[in-house]
CSV table of C-alpha atoms in Angstrom, one decimal:
chain,number,residue,atom,x,y,z
A,15,LEU,CA,10.6,106.7,193.4
A,16,PRO,CA,10.5,106.8,197.2
A,17,ASP,CA,6.8,106.0,197.6
A,18,MET,CA,6.5,103.2,195.0
A,19,ARG,CA,9.5,101.0,194.6
A,20,THR,CA,9.4,98.0,192.2
A,21,LEU,CA,10.5,94.9,194.0
A,22,ALA,CA,14.0,93.9,192.8
A,23,ARG,CA,16.1,90.8,193.2
A,24,LEU,CA,19.8,91.4,192.8
A,25,ALA,CA,22.1,88.6,191.7
A,26,LEU,CA,25.3,88.9,193.7
A,27,LEU,CA,28.6,88.0,192.2
A,28,LEU,CA,30.9,87.2,195.1
A,29,LEU,CA,33.8,85.8,193.1
A,30,ALA,CA,35.1,87.7,190.1
A,31,ALA,CA,35.8,84.4,188.4
A,32,ALA,CA,32.3,83.0,188.8
A,33,LEU,CA,30.6,81.9,185.5
A,34,PRO,CA,26.9,82.5,184.5
A,35,ALA,CA,26.3,78.7,184.5
A,36,GLN,CA,27.2,78.4,188.2
A,37,THR,CA,24.8,78.8,191.1
A,38,TYR,CA,25.1,82.2,192.6
A,39,PRO,CA,23.5,83.8,195.7
A,40,THR,CA,20.6,86.3,195.2
A,41,LEU,CA,19.1,88.9,197.4
A,42,VAL,CA,15.6,90.4,197.4
A,43,SER,CA,15.3,94.1,198.2
A,44,PRO,CA,13.5,94.7,200.4
A,45,ARG,CA,14.4,91.3,201.9
A,46,LEU,CA,11.1,91.1,203.8
A,47,TYR,CA,9.2,90.4,200.6
A,48,GLU,CA,11.2,87.5,199.2
A,49,LYS,CA,8.4,85.0,199.6
A,50,VAL,CA,5.3,87.2,200.2
A,51,ASP,CA,3.4,89.6,198.0
A,52,ALA,CA,4.5,93.2,198.6
A,53,THR,CA,2.3,96.1,199.5
A,54,GLY,CA,1.7,97.7,196.2
A,55,GLN,CA,2.0,97.5,192.4
A,56,ASN,CA,3.8,99.6,189.8
A,57,ALA,CA,3.5,99.6,186.0
A,58,PHE,CA,6.8,101.4,185.5
A,59,PRO,CA,9.3,101.2,184.1
A,60,PHE,CA,8.9,97.9,182.2
A,61,SER,CA,5.5,98.4,180.5
A,62,GLY,CA,3.6,101.2,178.7
A,63,SER,CA,4.2,102.9,175.4
A,64,ASN,CA,6.3,105.8,176.6
A,65,GLN,CA,10.1,106.1,176.3
A,66,PHE,CA,11.4,107.4,179.6
A,67,SER,CA,14.0,107.1,182.4
A,68,TYR,CA,13.3,105.7,185.9
A,69,GLN,CA,15.4,105.6,189.0
A,70,GLN,CA,15.1,103.6,192.2
A,71,LEU,CA,17.2,103.7,195.4
A,72,HIS,CA,17.7,100.9,197.9
A,73,ASP,CA,18.7,101.9,201.4
A,74,ASP,CA,18.7,98.4,202.9
A,75,LEU,CA,21.9,97.3,201.2
A,76,GLN,CA,24.2,99.8,203.0
A,77,GLY,CA,27.1,98.1,204.8
A,78,ARG,CA,26.9,95.0,202.6
A,79,PRO,CA,29.5,95.4,199.8
A,80,ARG,CA,29.2,93.0,196.8
A,81,PHE,CA,29.5,92.7,193.1
A,82,ILE,CA,26.1,92.8,191.3
A,83,HIS,CA,25.6,91.3,187.9
A,84,GLU,CA,21.9,91.0,187.4
A,85,LEU,CA,18.6,92.7,188.4
A,86,ALA,CA,15.4,90.6,188.3
A,87,PHE,CA,11.7,91.5,188.8
A,88,ARG,CA,8.3,89.8,189.2
A,89,ILE,CA,4.8,90.8,188.3
A,90,ASN,CA,2.1,91.5,190.9
A,91,LEU,CA,0.0,88.7,192.5
A,92,ASN,CA,-2.7,87.3,190.1
A,93,THR,CA,-1.4,89.3,187.1
A,94,LYS,CA,-0.8,88.0,183.6
A,95,CYS,CA,1.3,89.5,180.9
A,96,SER,CA,2.2,88.7,177.3
A,97,ALA,CA,5.8,88.2,176.1
A,98,ARG,CA,7.6,91.5,175.5
A,99,THR,CA,10.8,92.9,173.9
A,100,MET,CA,12.6,95.9,175.3
A,101,ASN,CA,15.6,97.9,174.3
A,102,LEU,CA,17.1,99.7,177.3
A,103,THR,CA,20.2,101.2,179.0
A,104,LEU,CA,20.9,100.4,182.7
A,105,LYS,CA,23.2,102.3,185.1
A,106,LEU,CA,24.2,101.5,188.7
A,107,THR,CA,25.7,103.8,191.2
A,108,THR,CA,26.2,104.5,194.9
A,109,SER,CA,23.9,107.5,195.5
A,110,PRO,CA,24.8,110.4,197.8
A,111,ASN,CA,21.1,110.5,198.7
A,112,THR,CA,18.7,108.0,200.4
A,113,SER,CA,15.3,107.0,199.1
A,114,ALA,CA,13.7,109.6,201.5
A,115,THR,CA,16.0,112.4,200.2
A,116,ALA,CA,16.2,111.5,196.5
A,117,SER,CA,16.2,114.4,194.2
A,118,SER,CA,13.8,114.9,191.3
A,119,THR,CA,16.9,115.8,189.3
A,120,PHE,CA,18.2,112.4,188.4
A,121,ALA,CA,21.8,113.5,187.9
A,122,SER,CA,21.8,114.6,191.6
A,123,ASN,CA,21.2,111.0,192.7
A,124,LEU,CA,24.2,109.6,190.8
A,125,GLY,CA,27.5,109.1,192.6
A,126,PRO,CA,31.0,109.2,191.2
A,127,ASP,CA,31.1,105.5,190.7
A,128,VAL,CA,28.2,105.5,188.3
A,129,LYS,CA,28.6,102.7,185.7
A,130,THR,CA,26.6,101.8,182.6
A,131,VAL,CA,26.2,98.0,182.8
A,132,ILE,CA,23.8,97.7,179.9
A,133,SER,CA,23.9,100.0,176.8
A,134,LYS,CA,21.0,100.0,174.3
A,135,THR,CA,20.5,96.2,174.6
A,136,THR,CA,17.5,94.2,173.6
A,137,TYR,CA,15.9,91.8,176.1
A,138,ASN,CA,13.1,89.3,175.6
A,139,TRP,CA,10.9,88.7,178.6
A,140,PRO,CA,8.5,85.7,178.8
A,141,ALA,CA,4.7,85.7,179.0
A,142,GLN,CA,3.3,84.8,182.4
A,143,THR,CA,-0.1,83.5,183.5
A,144,ALA,CA,-2.0,84.9,186.5
A,145,SER,CA,-1.6,82.9,189.7
A,146,LEU,CA,-2.6,83.4,193.3
A,147,LEU,CA,0.9,82.3,194.3
A,148,VAL,CA,3.7,84.9,194.6
A,149,ALA,CA,5.2,85.2,191.2
A,150,PRO,CA,8.8,84.1,190.5
A,151,PHE,CA,11.5,86.7,189.6
A,152,ASP,CA,11.3,85.7,185.9
A,153,PHE,CA,12.1,89.1,184.4
A,154,LYS,CA,15.8,89.4,184.3
A,155,LEU,CA,18.4,92.0,183.3
A,156,PRO,CA,21.8,90.2,183.4
A,157,PHE,CA,25.1,92.0,182.9
A,158,TRP,CA,27.6,89.3,183.6
A,159,SER,CA,30.4,90.8,181.5
A,160,SER,CA,30.2,94.1,183.3
A,161,PRO,CA,29.3,93.7,187.0
A,162,PHE,CA,28.9,96.6,189.3
A,163,LEU,CA,31.1,96.8,192.4
A,164,TYR,CA,28.8,98.1,195.2
A,165,LYS,CA,31.1,99.0,198.2
A,166,GLY,CA,28.1,99.3,200.6
A,167,GLN,CA,29.0,102.9,201.7
A,168,GLY,CA,25.8,104.5,200.7
A,169,THR,CA,22.5,103.8,199.0
A,170,LEU,CA,22.4,101.6,195.9
A,171,CYS,CA,20.7,103.4,192.9
A,172,TRP,CA,19.8,102.0,189.5
A,173,GLU,CA,18.6,104.0,186.6
A,174,VAL,CA,17.0,102.5,183.5
A,175,ARG,CA,16.3,104.2,180.2
A,176,ILE,CA,13.6,102.5,178.1
A,177,HIS,CA,14.3,103.1,174.4
A,178,SER,CA,11.5,100.9,173.1
A,179,ASN,CA,9.0,98.3,174.4
A,180,THR,CA,6.5,96.1,172.7
A,181,GLN,CA,4.4,95.9,175.9
A,182,THR,CA,2.4,99.1,175.3
A,183,SER,CA,-0.3,98.3,177.8
A,184,TYR,CA,0.4,98.5,181.5
A,185,VAL,CA,1.5,95.4,183.4
A,186,MET,CA,1.6,95.7,187.2
A,187,HIS,CA,4.8,94.6,188.8
A,188,ASP,CA,5.1,93.8,192.5
A,189,ALA,CA,6.1,96.9,194.4
A,190,VAL,CA,6.5,98.4,197.9
A,191,SER,CA,4.5,101.5,198.8
A,192,THR,CA,4.6,101.8,202.6
A,193,ARG,CA,6.2,100.2,205.7
A,194,SER,CA,3.0,99.8,207.7
A,195,HIS,CA,0.7,97.2,206.0
A,196,ASN,CA,-0.9,93.8,206.0
A,197,THR,CA,-0.1,91.3,203.3
A,198,LYS,CA,-1.1,87.7,202.6
A,199,ALA,CA,0.5,84.7,200.9
A,200,THR,CA,-1.4,81.7,199.7
A,201,PHE,CA,0.2,78.2,199.8
A,202,GLY,CA,-1.2,75.9,197.1
A,203,THR,CA,-4.8,74.8,196.4
A,204,GLY,CA,-6.7,72.6,198.9
A,205,CYS,CA,-9.5,70.1,198.4
A,206,SER,CA,-13.2,70.9,198.2
A,207,ARG,CA,-15.5,69.3,200.7
A,208,LYS,CA,-18.9,68.1,199.7
A,209,GLY,CA,-21.2,71.1,199.1
A,210,ALA,CA,-18.5,73.7,199.3
A,211,THR,CA,-18.1,76.3,196.5
A,212,LEU,CA,-14.4,77.0,197.1
A,213,PRO,CA,-11.5,74.7,198.1
A,214,ALA,CA,-9.9,75.0,201.5
A,215,ALA,CA,-6.9,77.4,201.6
A,216,LEU,CA,-3.9,77.9,203.9
A,217,THR,CA,-2.7,81.5,204.1
A,218,ALA,CA,-0.2,83.5,206.1
A,219,ASN,CA,-0.8,87.1,207.0
A,220,LEU,CA,2.2,89.4,207.7
A,221,THR,CA,1.5,92.7,209.4
A,222,VAL,CA,4.5,95.1,209.4
A,223,GLY,CA,4.7,98.2,211.5
A,224,ALA,CA,7.3,100.7,212.4
A,225,ALA,CA,8.4,98.8,215.5
A,226,THR,CA,6.7,95.3,215.4
A,227,ASN,CA,6.1,92.5,212.9
A,228,THR,CA,3.4,89.9,213.3
A,229,LEU,CA,3.1,86.7,211.3
A,230,ALA,CA,-0.1,84.7,211.6
A,231,CYS,CA,-1.4,81.6,209.8
């Protein structure tokens, strides 16, 4: 969805001989939100009782070819969720469209290199407690045995089909909704001075606009 994109971390397989046990580089898309909470939240596609398909396009990876062997996601700031089990199918492709020109007809967003990297496979995702710190990317969809070769010559698109999900209530995942915004990250918990009702806090505010970015602590 162009106006509400679930924040995704892509595990990048640079060497075809790399093994899952090895350390591998990762990339957050959009990269700007690697360590700060993004601008919105999105319950789809990994919660709720409905069985449905979902597509997302990433323009920011153009010109950066790579093998991709995992997608990972995080929940929204100060959100908790129970453990869940999902059965899903995942496809990756180079789309002929951008996120701004994506078609509501999903098939029109798929390129000739479309590949099913996960087919009707069950995944168990852990529970997570609410925290004022930016959540880790603990919710992973690995496909080590069937990586996708993204040649960087267009927009990366992934499409997931949720066949079943034990998480029938909505869980908000971190998502991007607009380019112009203000977001805040909190670093740890400080000490409380005598008579204070709340501990001291150190925060960083990131203001992003069309032309300028401002970081203030």
